[in-house]
Amino acid sequence: MTVIVARLVLIQGIDHDRYTALGERQRLRTVALAANRGYILDRNGRDLAVSVARTSVWVNPRDVVDPLAAARALSPVLGQPVPALQAKLTKAGTFAYLGRKLDDATAKAVATLDLPGIYTLPEPARLLPAAGLAAPVLGKVGLDNNGLAGLEQQFDRALVGRPGRLVVERDPAGRRIAQGQKRHEPSQAGDDLVLTLDRGLQYETERLLAAQITSTRAKGGVALVMATGSGEVLSMANLEAAKPGGPVTPSPRNIAVTDVYEPGSVNKLITIAAALEERAVSTSDRLNVPDRMKLGNHVFSDHDPHAPKAWSPADIMRESSNIGSIMIAQRLGRDQLGAYLREFGFGTRTGLGFPGETAGLVRPASSWYSTDMGSIPIGQGVSVTALQMLAAYNTVANGGVYVAPKLVKATVDAAGRERSTAAPITRRVVSPATASAVREMLEEVVKSGTGTLAAIDGYRVGGKTGTARKPAIGGHGYINGAYVSSFAGFVPVDRPAFTAMVMLDEPTPIFGGLVAAPMFADLSRYVLREMRIPPTPVSVTPGSSAVPARPAVDGDLPVATTVVAPSTSVR
């Protein structure tokens, strides 16, 4: 009796709490309740991604009376084969999913069957109200409410919220105890994410890009719009076509920040701006520019043969002269050119923190070959993202100050408290005077150079065309006949409100002035209307036209030929 009493004291007194906990663990079952992910909103509070209520169906195999009959009844409703369902209905344990996040009609049909052991559970599902709008930017969410790609992955911790719990008491066979415990701890929704994107502009950007990809039979393309002073990305479109001229769909990744390309002649902006800033050349200088130049074992040439021309830096920019750009780069020097490429943002990530973002490829100037002083000044032999190139043009538009791109404005918690994201990094790259001089040069490109199809009646437009060769896989040489065509610029030239860029992958025709510049103009017209920017009077000399009739064909194609065999370069 002494031993029994001592044991009772131990169990009922000293170890009471431990044994109580052991008993509860045997009887209590906890089901996690997923939280609603926070919404993703555009800059004006319009929905881009939301969470909606869906129903999941699960089974406690111990409560199933007739597994085969239940499987036969569920098969046509859930669209699953009978053997697969029967295996779930008879597996060991007390929980197995039969269907996740079903639509309302399916969930109702399952409930109507009223099968023993089959239960439903509310779960949130991700929905894009505007279909695939900005899908590569927003990313993906998995079945378990976790971010898998894009902003959904980058901001998963803020968006996911706090899960709740449903605690119920069951007997040793797993059956619900009628008068047992039942506790419901509700989940807490995640924070909302407010982007810099404008939903209306995003739609128009994707619409115009899709039409241009189709009409030029391109493989895909990217289009971007950025607010000049703040660096806020207003639209970011990434589209591709399964086959030339075929249907256009969102890219599976955010090409604008994850993929690199050799930019071609749009890179001449950096070459000329750096030389002006370092006073290697002045706006009044005249260079005697031939149409061919040999560097190392390569011969570089302009797209169109010509006798030596006395060209200013503005003429070289307007005509997109490869040889003129190379001559300016030689005056600047290898080390200075390499330093300015990095100052303009090449070779480093933009700071977005976007999953998979690449820094591009800019080799140290100390490792350049003799031919690199011919290829890099004209945008070959250096790899960048479309967003990096947009930011470089935005630097000139912004008076010489680089402002890092920004895609997320703020987070908003369940109580409505808004937390702004950090201000973007800024730095001065060139002086206001240099930026102004380059802007005027880029305006001449649109007025009478290779970018005339980017002109907009009533507005001063500045920009540059590019038609760059595509490197072969593995980095050895270039793909024959494959080009990336682009146009980057800003409006209005005297006080740019936005910077935009269009890039097309293997279009027909290949010239950026013919395929990318027209879309830039169409996109800019929409932005000008949305921003309510009034026209700027354009002075026109009597008897002349503000937009010359000359064809907007890139002189870009840098015909860089080796002394052995010719190969095309880009303008």
Coordinates of C-alpha atoms in Angstrom, one line a residue:
M1 CA 0.0 0.0 0.0
T2 CA 2.9 2.3 0.8
V3 CA 4.3 1.8 -2.8
I4 CA 0.8 2.3 -4.3
V5 CA 0.2 5.5 -2.4
A6 CA 3.6 6.8 -3.2
R7 CA 3.0 6.1 -6.9
L8 CA -0.3 7.9 -6.8
V9 CA 1.3 10.9 -5.1
L10 CA 3.9 10.9 -7.9
I11 CA 1.3 10.7 -10.7
Q12 CA -1.5 12.8 -9.3
G13 CA 0.7 15.4 -7.5
I14 CA 4.4 15.8 -8.4
D15 CA 4.1 14.7 -12.1
H16 CA 0.5 15.8 -12.6
D17 CA 1.3 18.3 -15.3
R18 CA 3.5 16.0 -17.2
Y19 CA 1.0 13.2 -17.4
T20 CA -1.8 15.6 -18.2
A21 CA 0.2 16.9 -21.1
L22 CA 0.9 13.3 -22.3
G23 CA -2.8 12.6 -22.3
E24 CA -3.7 15.7 -24.1
R25 CA -1.1 15.0 -26.8
Q26 CA -2.8 11.6 -27.4
R27 CA -6.3 13.2 -27.6
L28 CA -5.7 16.6 -29.2
R29 CA -5.2 17.1 -32.9
T30 CA -4.0 20.4 -34.3
V31 CA -4.7 21.5 -37.9
A32 CA -2.8 24.5 -39.2
L33 CA -4.9 27.2 -40.8
A34 CA -3.0 29.1 -43.5
A35 CA -3.1 32.9 -43.3
N36 CA -4.2 35.1 -46.2
R37 CA -1.2 36.5 -48.0
G38 CA -1.1 40.2 -48.1
Y39 CA -2.3 41.9 -51.3
I40 CA 0.1 43.3 -53.9
L41 CA -1.1 46.6 -55.1
D42 CA -0.1 49.1 -57.7
R43 CA 1.0 52.7 -56.8
N44 CA -2.6 53.8 -56.8
G45 CA -3.9 51.0 -54.6
R46 CA -5.3 48.8 -57.4
D47 CA -5.1 45.1 -57.0
L48 CA -2.4 43.1 -58.8
A49 CA -2.4 40.0 -56.6
V50 CA -5.0 39.0 -54.0
S51 CA -5.9 36.1 -51.7
V52 CA -9.3 34.5 -52.1
A53 CA -11.1 31.8 -50.0
R54 CA -10.9 28.3 -51.4
T55 CA -11.8 24.9 -50.0
S56 CA -9.5 21.9 -49.6
V57 CA -10.8 18.4 -49.0
W58 CA -9.0 16.0 -46.7
V59 CA -9.6 12.5 -45.2
N60 CA -9.2 10.8 -41.9
P61 CA -8.8 7.2 -43.0
R62 CA -9.8 5.9 -39.6
D63 CA -13.3 7.4 -40.1
V64 CA -13.9 6.0 -43.6
V65 CA -16.5 3.2 -43.6
D66 CA -16.2 1.9 -47.2
P67 CA -13.0 3.1 -48.9
L68 CA -13.8 1.7 -52.4
A69 CA -17.3 3.1 -52.5
A70 CA -16.0 6.5 -51.3
A71 CA -13.3 6.5 -54.0
R72 CA -15.8 5.6 -56.7
A73 CA -18.1 8.5 -55.6
L74 CA -15.2 11.0 -55.3
S75 CA -13.5 10.1 -58.6
P76 CA -15.8 12.0 -61.1
V77 CA -16.0 15.0 -58.7
L78 CA -12.2 15.4 -58.1
G79 CA -11.1 14.1 -61.5
Q80 CA -8.8 11.5 -59.9
P81 CA -8.6 7.8 -60.7
V82 CA -10.3 5.4 -58.2
P83 CA -7.1 3.5 -57.3
A84 CA -5.3 6.7 -56.4
L85 CA -8.1 7.9 -54.2
Q86 CA -8.6 4.5 -52.6
A87 CA -4.9 4.5 -51.6
K88 CA -5.3 7.8 -49.8
L89 CA -8.5 6.6 -48.1
T90 CA -6.7 3.6 -46.7
K91 CA -3.3 5.0 -45.9
A92 CA -1.9 4.9 -42.3
G93 CA -2.4 8.0 -40.2
T94 CA -5.3 10.4 -39.6
F95 CA -4.8 13.0 -42.3
A96 CA -4.3 13.1 -46.1
Y97 CA -5.3 15.7 -48.6
L98 CA -7.7 14.7 -51.4
G99 CA -7.8 18.0 -53.2
R100 CA -6.3 21.4 -52.6
K101 CA -7.9 24.8 -53.1
L102 CA -10.8 23.6 -55.1
D103 CA -13.3 25.9 -56.8
D104 CA -16.7 26.5 -55.1
A105 CA -18.7 24.1 -57.4
T106 CA -16.3 21.2 -56.8
A107 CA -16.2 21.8 -53.0
K108 CA -20.0 21.9 -52.9
A109 CA -20.2 18.6 -54.8
V110 CA -17.9 16.9 -52.4
A111 CA -19.9 18.2 -49.4
T112 CA -23.1 17.0 -51.0
L113 CA -21.8 13.4 -51.0
D114 CA -21.7 13.5 -47.2
L115 CA -19.1 10.7 -47.0
P116 CA -17.9 9.6 -43.5
G117 CA -14.3 10.6 -42.9
I118 CA -14.2 13.2 -45.7
Y119 CA -13.8 16.8 -44.4
T120 CA -13.3 20.2 -45.8
L121 CA -10.8 22.9 -44.8
P122 CA -10.8 26.6 -45.8
E123 CA -7.5 27.7 -47.4
P124 CA -6.5 30.9 -49.2
A125 CA -5.5 30.8 -52.9
R126 CA -3.6 33.4 -54.9
L127 CA -5.5 35.2 -57.6
L128 CA -4.2 37.7 -60.2
P129 CA -7.3 39.9 -61.0
A130 CA -5.7 41.2 -64.2
A131 CA -4.8 37.7 -65.5
G132 CA -1.1 37.6 -66.3
L133 CA -0.5 41.3 -66.0
A134 CA 3.1 41.8 -64.6
A135 CA 3.2 38.1 -63.8
P136 CA 7.1 37.8 -64.2
V137 CA 7.5 40.7 -61.8
L138 CA 4.9 39.5 -59.2
G139 CA 6.1 35.9 -59.3
K140 CA 4.4 32.7 -58.1
V141 CA 2.9 31.2 -54.9
G142 CA 3.0 27.5 -54.1
L143 CA 0.2 25.3 -52.8
D144 CA 1.4 25.8 -49.2
N145 CA 1.0 29.6 -49.5
N146 CA 4.8 30.2 -49.9
G147 CA 6.4 32.5 -52.4
L148 CA 8.3 30.7 -55.1
A149 CA 9.5 33.4 -57.5
G150 CA 9.5 37.2 -58.1
L151 CA 8.3 39.7 -55.5
E152 CA 6.2 36.9 -53.9
Q153 CA 9.4 35.2 -53.0
Q154 CA 11.5 38.3 -52.2
F155 CA 8.8 39.6 -49.7
D156 CA 7.5 36.3 -48.6
R157 CA 8.2 36.9 -44.9
A158 CA 6.1 40.1 -45.0
L159 CA 3.3 38.8 -47.2
V160 CA 2.8 35.3 -45.7
G161 CA 1.1 36.4 -42.4
R162 CA 0.8 34.3 -39.3
P163 CA -1.0 30.9 -39.5
G164 CA -3.8 30.0 -37.2
R165 CA -4.7 26.7 -35.5
L166 CA -7.7 24.5 -35.1
V167 CA -7.4 22.2 -32.1
V168 CA -10.0 19.3 -31.7
E169 CA -10.1 16.4 -29.2
R170 CA -10.3 12.8 -30.6
D171 CA -10.4 9.3 -29.2
P172 CA -7.6 6.8 -29.7
A173 CA -9.3 5.6 -32.9
G174 CA -9.1 9.2 -34.3
R175 CA -12.9 9.9 -34.0
R176 CA -14.1 13.3 -32.8
I177 CA -15.1 13.4 -29.1
A178 CA -18.5 15.2 -29.2
Q179 CA -18.0 17.1 -26.0
G180 CA -14.3 17.3 -26.3
Q181 CA -12.1 20.4 -26.5
K182 CA -12.3 22.6 -29.7
R183 CA -10.2 25.7 -30.0
H184 CA -9.9 28.0 -33.0
E185 CA -7.0 30.4 -33.2
P186 CA -7.6 32.6 -36.3
S187 CA -4.8 33.3 -38.7
Q188 CA -3.4 36.9 -39.2
A189 CA -3.2 38.1 -42.8
G190 CA 0.2 39.2 -44.1
D191 CA 1.2 42.8 -44.9
D192 CA 0.2 44.3 -48.2
L193 CA 2.9 45.3 -50.7
V194 CA 2.5 48.6 -52.6
L195 CA 4.5 48.7 -55.8
T196 CA 5.7 51.6 -57.9
L197 CA 4.0 50.1 -61.0
D198 CA 1.0 51.8 -62.5
R199 CA -1.6 49.1 -63.5
G200 CA -3.0 51.1 -66.4
L201 CA 0.5 51.9 -67.8
Q202 CA 1.6 48.3 -67.2
Y203 CA -1.3 47.1 -69.3
E204 CA -0.6 49.5 -72.1
T205 CA 3.1 48.7 -72.1
E206 CA 2.4 44.9 -72.4
R207 CA -0.3 45.5 -75.1
L208 CA 2.1 47.6 -77.2
L209 CA 5.0 45.2 -76.7
A210 CA 2.9 42.2 -77.6
A211 CA 1.7 43.9 -80.8
Q212 CA 5.3 44.8 -81.7
I213 CA 6.7 41.4 -81.0
T214 CA 4.0 39.9 -83.3
S215 CA 4.4 42.4 -86.1
T216 CA 8.2 42.0 -86.2
R217 CA 8.1 38.2 -85.7
A218 CA 10.5 38.7 -82.7
K219 CA 11.2 36.0 -80.1
G220 CA 10.3 38.3 -77.3
G221 CA 11.0 41.6 -75.8
V222 CA 11.2 44.0 -72.8
A223 CA 9.7 47.4 -72.3
L224 CA 10.3 49.7 -69.2
V225 CA 9.2 53.1 -68.0
M226 CA 10.9 54.9 -65.1
A227 CA 10.1 58.2 -63.3
T228 CA 13.1 60.3 -63.9
G229 CA 13.7 61.9 -60.5
S230 CA 12.6 59.1 -58.2
G231 CA 13.8 56.1 -60.1
E232 CA 10.4 54.5 -59.6
V233 CA 9.7 51.8 -62.2
L234 CA 6.2 52.6 -63.6
S235 CA 6.0 49.6 -65.9
M236 CA 8.1 46.5 -66.5
A237 CA 6.9 44.2 -69.3
N238 CA 8.5 40.9 -70.2
L239 CA 6.9 38.9 -73.0
E240 CA 7.9 36.1 -75.4
A241 CA 6.5 34.2 -78.3
A242 CA 6.7 30.4 -78.7
K243 CA 7.4 30.9 -82.4
P244 CA 7.8 33.9 -84.7
G245 CA 4.5 35.6 -85.3
G246 CA 2.8 33.3 -82.8
P247 CA 0.8 34.1 -79.6
V248 CA 2.7 36.2 -77.1
T249 CA 2.7 35.3 -73.4
P250 CA 4.4 36.5 -70.2
S251 CA 7.9 35.3 -69.9
P252 CA 8.5 32.7 -67.1
R253 CA 11.1 35.1 -65.6
N254 CA 11.7 38.8 -65.2
I255 CA 14.0 39.2 -68.2
A256 CA 14.6 42.9 -67.6
V257 CA 16.6 42.1 -64.5
T258 CA 17.6 38.4 -64.8
D259 CA 18.9 38.2 -68.4
V260 CA 21.8 40.1 -70.0
Y261 CA 22.5 41.1 -73.5
E262 CA 25.1 43.1 -75.4
P263 CA 23.5 46.6 -75.8
G264 CA 25.1 47.8 -79.0
S265 CA 25.0 51.5 -79.9
V266 CA 22.8 52.6 -77.0
N267 CA 26.0 52.2 -75.1
K268 CA 27.6 55.2 -77.0
L269 CA 25.8 57.4 -74.5
I270 CA 28.3 56.4 -71.9
T271 CA 31.3 56.7 -74.1
I272 CA 30.5 60.2 -75.2
A273 CA 29.2 61.4 -71.8
A274 CA 32.4 60.2 -70.1
A275 CA 34.6 61.8 -72.7
L276 CA 32.8 65.2 -72.3
E277 CA 33.0 65.0 -68.5
E278 CA 36.7 64.2 -68.5
R279 CA 37.3 66.9 -71.2
A280 CA 38.8 64.4 -73.5
V281 CA 36.6 66.0 -76.2
S282 CA 34.4 69.1 -76.2
T283 CA 31.2 69.8 -78.0
S284 CA 33.0 72.1 -80.5
D285 CA 35.7 69.5 -81.4
R286 CA 35.9 68.2 -84.9
L287 CA 37.3 64.7 -85.5
N288 CA 38.4 63.5 -88.9
V289 CA 36.4 60.2 -88.9
P290 CA 37.1 57.6 -91.6
D291 CA 34.7 54.7 -92.2
R292 CA 37.2 51.9 -91.1
M293 CA 39.8 51.4 -88.4
K294 CA 42.0 48.5 -87.5
L295 CA 42.6 47.5 -83.9
G296 CA 44.7 44.5 -83.2
N297 CA 43.6 41.8 -85.8
H298 CA 40.1 43.3 -86.2
V299 CA 38.9 45.9 -88.6
F300 CA 36.0 48.0 -87.4
S301 CA 33.8 50.0 -89.7
D302 CA 30.7 52.2 -89.9
H303 CA 27.5 50.8 -91.3
D304 CA 27.6 53.0 -94.4
P305 CA 30.9 53.5 -96.3
H306 CA 31.9 57.2 -96.4
A307 CA 34.9 59.4 -97.1
P308 CA 36.6 60.9 -94.0
K309 CA 34.2 63.3 -92.3
A310 CA 34.9 66.2 -90.0
W311 CA 32.4 65.3 -87.3
S312 CA 31.7 66.7 -83.9
P313 CA 30.6 64.5 -81.0
A314 CA 27.0 65.5 -81.7
D315 CA 27.4 64.3 -85.4
I316 CA 29.0 61.1 -84.2
M317 CA 26.0 60.4 -81.9
R318 CA 23.5 61.5 -84.5
E319 CA 25.0 59.2 -87.2
S320 CA 25.8 56.5 -84.7
S321 CA 29.3 56.3 -86.0
N322 CA 31.2 53.3 -84.7
I323 CA 34.6 54.7 -85.8
G324 CA 33.8 58.2 -84.3
S325 CA 32.8 56.6 -81.0
I326 CA 36.0 54.5 -80.9
M327 CA 38.1 57.6 -81.6
I328 CA 36.4 59.4 -78.7
A329 CA 37.0 56.4 -76.5
Q330 CA 40.7 56.4 -77.4
R331 CA 41.0 60.0 -76.3
L332 CA 39.3 59.1 -73.0
G333 CA 41.4 56.1 -72.3
R334 CA 40.7 52.5 -71.3
D335 CA 40.8 53.0 -67.5
Q336 CA 38.5 56.0 -67.6
L337 CA 36.0 54.3 -69.9
G338 CA 35.9 51.2 -67.6
A339 CA 35.4 53.4 -64.6
Y340 CA 32.5 55.3 -66.1
L341 CA 30.8 52.1 -67.2
R342 CA 30.6 51.1 -63.6
E343 CA 29.6 54.6 -62.5
F344 CA 26.6 54.4 -64.8
G345 CA 25.6 51.1 -63.1
F346 CA 27.1 48.4 -65.2
G347 CA 28.7 45.4 -63.5
T348 CA 26.7 45.7 -60.2
R349 CA 23.1 44.8 -59.3
T350 CA 20.7 47.7 -59.2
G351 CA 19.8 47.2 -55.6
L352 CA 16.2 45.9 -56.2
G353 CA 17.1 42.7 -54.5
F354 CA 14.9 40.9 -57.0
P355 CA 15.4 37.1 -57.0
G356 CA 17.8 36.0 -59.8
E357 CA 18.9 39.6 -60.6
T358 CA 22.2 39.6 -62.4
A359 CA 25.0 42.1 -62.2
G360 CA 25.9 41.8 -65.9
L361 CA 29.5 41.4 -67.1
V362 CA 32.0 44.2 -67.3
R363 CA 35.6 42.9 -67.3
P364 CA 38.2 45.0 -65.4
A365 CA 39.8 47.5 -67.8
S366 CA 43.2 46.1 -66.9
S367 CA 42.2 42.8 -68.6
W368 CA 40.9 44.3 -71.8
Y369 CA 42.4 43.1 -75.1
S370 CA 43.5 45.6 -77.8
T371 CA 40.3 45.0 -79.7
D372 CA 38.1 45.8 -76.6
M373 CA 38.8 49.5 -77.2
G374 CA 36.9 49.0 -80.4
S375 CA 34.0 46.8 -79.3
I376 CA 33.2 48.1 -75.8
P377 CA 32.7 51.8 -76.8
I378 CA 30.1 50.7 -79.3
G379 CA 28.3 48.3 -76.9
Q380 CA 29.8 44.9 -77.8
G381 CA 31.9 42.8 -75.4
V382 CA 29.9 44.1 -72.4
S383 CA 26.8 42.5 -71.0
V384 CA 24.0 44.4 -69.2
T385 CA 20.4 44.0 -68.2
A386 CA 17.7 46.1 -69.8
L387 CA 17.1 47.8 -66.4
Q388 CA 20.7 48.7 -66.0
M389 CA 20.6 50.4 -69.5
L390 CA 17.4 52.2 -68.6
A391 CA 19.1 53.5 -65.4
A392 CA 22.1 54.7 -67.4
Y393 CA 19.8 56.8 -69.7
N394 CA 17.9 58.0 -66.7
T395 CA 21.2 59.3 -65.2
V396 CA 21.5 61.7 -68.2
A397 CA 17.8 62.6 -68.0
N398 CA 18.2 63.3 -64.3
G399 CA 20.9 66.0 -64.8
G400 CA 23.8 63.6 -64.3
V401 CA 22.7 61.9 -61.1
Y402 CA 22.3 58.2 -61.0
V403 CA 19.3 57.0 -59.0
A404 CA 18.9 53.3 -58.3
P405 CA 15.7 51.8 -59.7
K406 CA 12.8 51.3 -57.2
L407 CA 10.0 48.8 -57.6
V408 CA 8.4 48.7 -54.1
K409 CA 7.0 51.8 -52.4
A410 CA 5.8 50.5 -49.1
T411 CA 4.3 47.7 -47.0
V412 CA 1.0 48.1 -45.1
D413 CA 0.2 46.0 -42.1
A414 CA -3.2 44.7 -41.0
A415 CA -3.8 47.9 -38.9
G416 CA -3.2 50.1 -41.9
R417 CA 0.2 51.3 -40.9
E418 CA 2.3 52.1 -43.9
R419 CA 6.1 51.6 -43.9
S420 CA 7.9 53.2 -46.8
T421 CA 10.8 51.3 -48.2
A422 CA 14.3 52.8 -48.1
A423 CA 15.1 55.7 -50.5
P424 CA 17.1 54.6 -53.5
I425 CA 20.8 55.2 -53.6
T426 CA 21.9 58.2 -55.7
R427 CA 25.3 59.5 -56.9
R428 CA 26.5 62.1 -59.2
V429 CA 28.1 60.6 -62.3
V430 CA 28.5 63.6 -64.7
S431 CA 27.9 67.3 -64.3
P432 CA 24.7 69.0 -65.1
A433 CA 26.4 70.7 -68.1
T434 CA 27.6 67.4 -69.5
A435 CA 24.1 65.8 -69.0
S436 CA 22.5 68.8 -70.8
A437 CA 24.9 68.5 -73.7
V438 CA 24.3 64.8 -74.1
R439 CA 20.5 65.3 -73.9
E440 CA 20.8 67.8 -76.8
M441 CA 22.8 65.3 -78.8
L442 CA 20.2 62.6 -78.2
E443 CA 17.5 65.1 -79.3
E444 CA 19.4 65.4 -82.6
V445 CA 19.3 61.6 -83.0
V446 CA 15.5 61.8 -83.0
K447 CA 15.3 64.9 -85.1
S448 CA 17.6 63.9 -87.9
G449 CA 19.5 60.8 -87.0
T450 CA 18.8 57.1 -86.7
G451 CA 15.9 57.6 -84.3
T452 CA 13.4 59.7 -86.3
L453 CA 10.6 57.3 -85.8
A454 CA 10.7 58.0 -82.1
A455 CA 9.6 61.6 -82.7
I456 CA 6.4 62.9 -81.1
D457 CA 4.6 65.9 -82.4
G458 CA 4.8 68.8 -80.0
Y459 CA 7.4 67.3 -77.7
R460 CA 11.2 67.4 -77.5
V461 CA 12.3 63.7 -77.5
G462 CA 15.8 62.4 -76.9
G463 CA 17.1 58.9 -77.3
K464 CA 19.4 56.4 -79.1
T465 CA 19.0 53.4 -81.2
G466 CA 20.8 50.1 -80.8
T467 CA 21.2 47.0 -83.0
A468 CA 23.4 44.5 -81.2
R469 CA 24.7 41.1 -82.2
K470 CA 23.7 38.2 -80.0
P471 CA 26.6 36.2 -78.5
A472 CA 26.7 32.5 -79.2
I473 CA 26.0 30.1 -76.4
G474 CA 29.2 29.5 -74.5
G475 CA 30.5 33.0 -75.2
H476 CA 32.5 32.2 -78.4
G477 CA 31.7 34.5 -81.2
Y478 CA 28.2 35.6 -82.3
I479 CA 25.1 34.0 -83.7
N480 CA 24.9 34.6 -87.4
G481 CA 22.0 36.9 -88.3
A482 CA 20.7 37.2 -84.7
Y483 CA 20.3 40.7 -83.3
V484 CA 18.8 42.5 -80.3
S485 CA 17.2 45.8 -81.3
S486 CA 16.5 48.6 -78.8
F487 CA 15.7 52.2 -78.3
A488 CA 16.2 54.1 -75.0
G489 CA 15.3 57.7 -74.4
F490 CA 13.3 60.3 -72.4
V491 CA 10.7 63.1 -72.8
P492 CA 10.7 66.1 -72.7
V493 CA 14.4 66.8 -73.3
D494 CA 14.5 70.1 -71.5
R495 CA 13.0 68.6 -68.3
P496 CA 12.6 64.8 -68.6
A497 CA 9.6 63.4 -66.7
F498 CA 10.3 59.8 -67.6
T499 CA 12.8 57.5 -69.2
A500 CA 11.7 54.5 -71.3
M501 CA 13.3 51.7 -73.1
V502 CA 12.1 49.1 -75.6
M503 CA 14.2 46.0 -76.4
L504 CA 13.2 43.3 -79.0
D505 CA 14.9 39.9 -79.4
E506 CA 15.6 38.9 -83.0
P507 CA 13.0 41.1 -84.7
T508 CA 12.5 41.6 -88.5
P509 CA 13.8 44.0 -89.7
I510 CA 16.7 44.1 -87.3
F511 CA 17.3 47.8 -86.9
G512 CA 16.4 49.4 -83.5
G513 CA 15.4 52.6 -85.4
L514 CA 12.7 50.7 -87.4
V515 CA 11.3 48.4 -84.8
A516 CA 12.0 49.7 -81.2
A517 CA 11.8 53.5 -81.8
P518 CA 8.2 53.5 -83.1
M519 CA 7.0 51.6 -80.0
F520 CA 8.9 54.0 -77.8
A521 CA 7.0 56.8 -79.4
D522 CA 3.6 55.1 -78.9
L523 CA 4.4 54.2 -75.3
S524 CA 5.6 57.7 -74.6
R525 CA 2.4 59.3 -76.0
Y526 CA 0.4 57.3 -73.5
V527 CA 2.7 58.3 -70.6
L528 CA 2.5 61.9 -71.6
R529 CA -1.3 61.8 -71.5
E530 CA -1.4 60.0 -68.2
M531 CA 1.1 62.5 -66.6
R532 CA -0.7 65.4 -68.3
I533 CA 2.5 66.9 -69.6
P534 CA 1.7 69.7 -72.0
P535 CA 3.4 69.9 -75.4
T536 CA 6.6 72.0 -75.8
P537 CA 6.8 74.4 -78.7
V538 CA 9.3 73.1 -81.2
S539 CA 11.1 75.7 -83.3
V540 CA 11.3 74.8 -87.0
T541 CA 13.4 76.6 -89.5
P542 CA 11.2 78.0 -92.4
G543 CA 11.2 75.6 -95.3
S544 CA 12.4 72.6 -93.2
S545 CA 10.7 69.8 -91.3
A546 CA 11.0 69.0 -87.6
V547 CA 11.3 65.4 -88.6
P548 CA 13.3 64.7 -91.7
A549 CA 12.1 62.2 -94.2
R550 CA 15.3 60.2 -94.1
P551 CA 14.7 56.5 -93.2
A552 CA 15.4 55.6 -89.6
V553 CA 17.9 52.9 -90.3
D554 CA 20.6 52.3 -87.8
G555 CA 24.0 53.1 -88.9
D556 CA 24.5 51.0 -85.8
L557 CA 25.4 47.8 -87.4
P558 CA 29.1 48.0 -86.4
V559 CA 30.6 46.2 -89.3
A560 CA 33.5 44.8 -87.2
T561 CA 35.4 42.7 -89.5
T562 CA 38.5 40.7 -88.9
V563 CA 41.3 40.8 -91.4
V564 CA 40.4 37.2 -92.2
A565 CA 36.6 37.2 -92.6
P566 CA 33.9 39.9 -92.3
S567 CA 31.5 39.9 -89.4
T568 CA 28.8 42.4 -88.7
S569 CA 28.9 44.9 -85.8
V570 CA 26.1 47.1 -84.5
R571 CA 24.9 50.6 -84.5

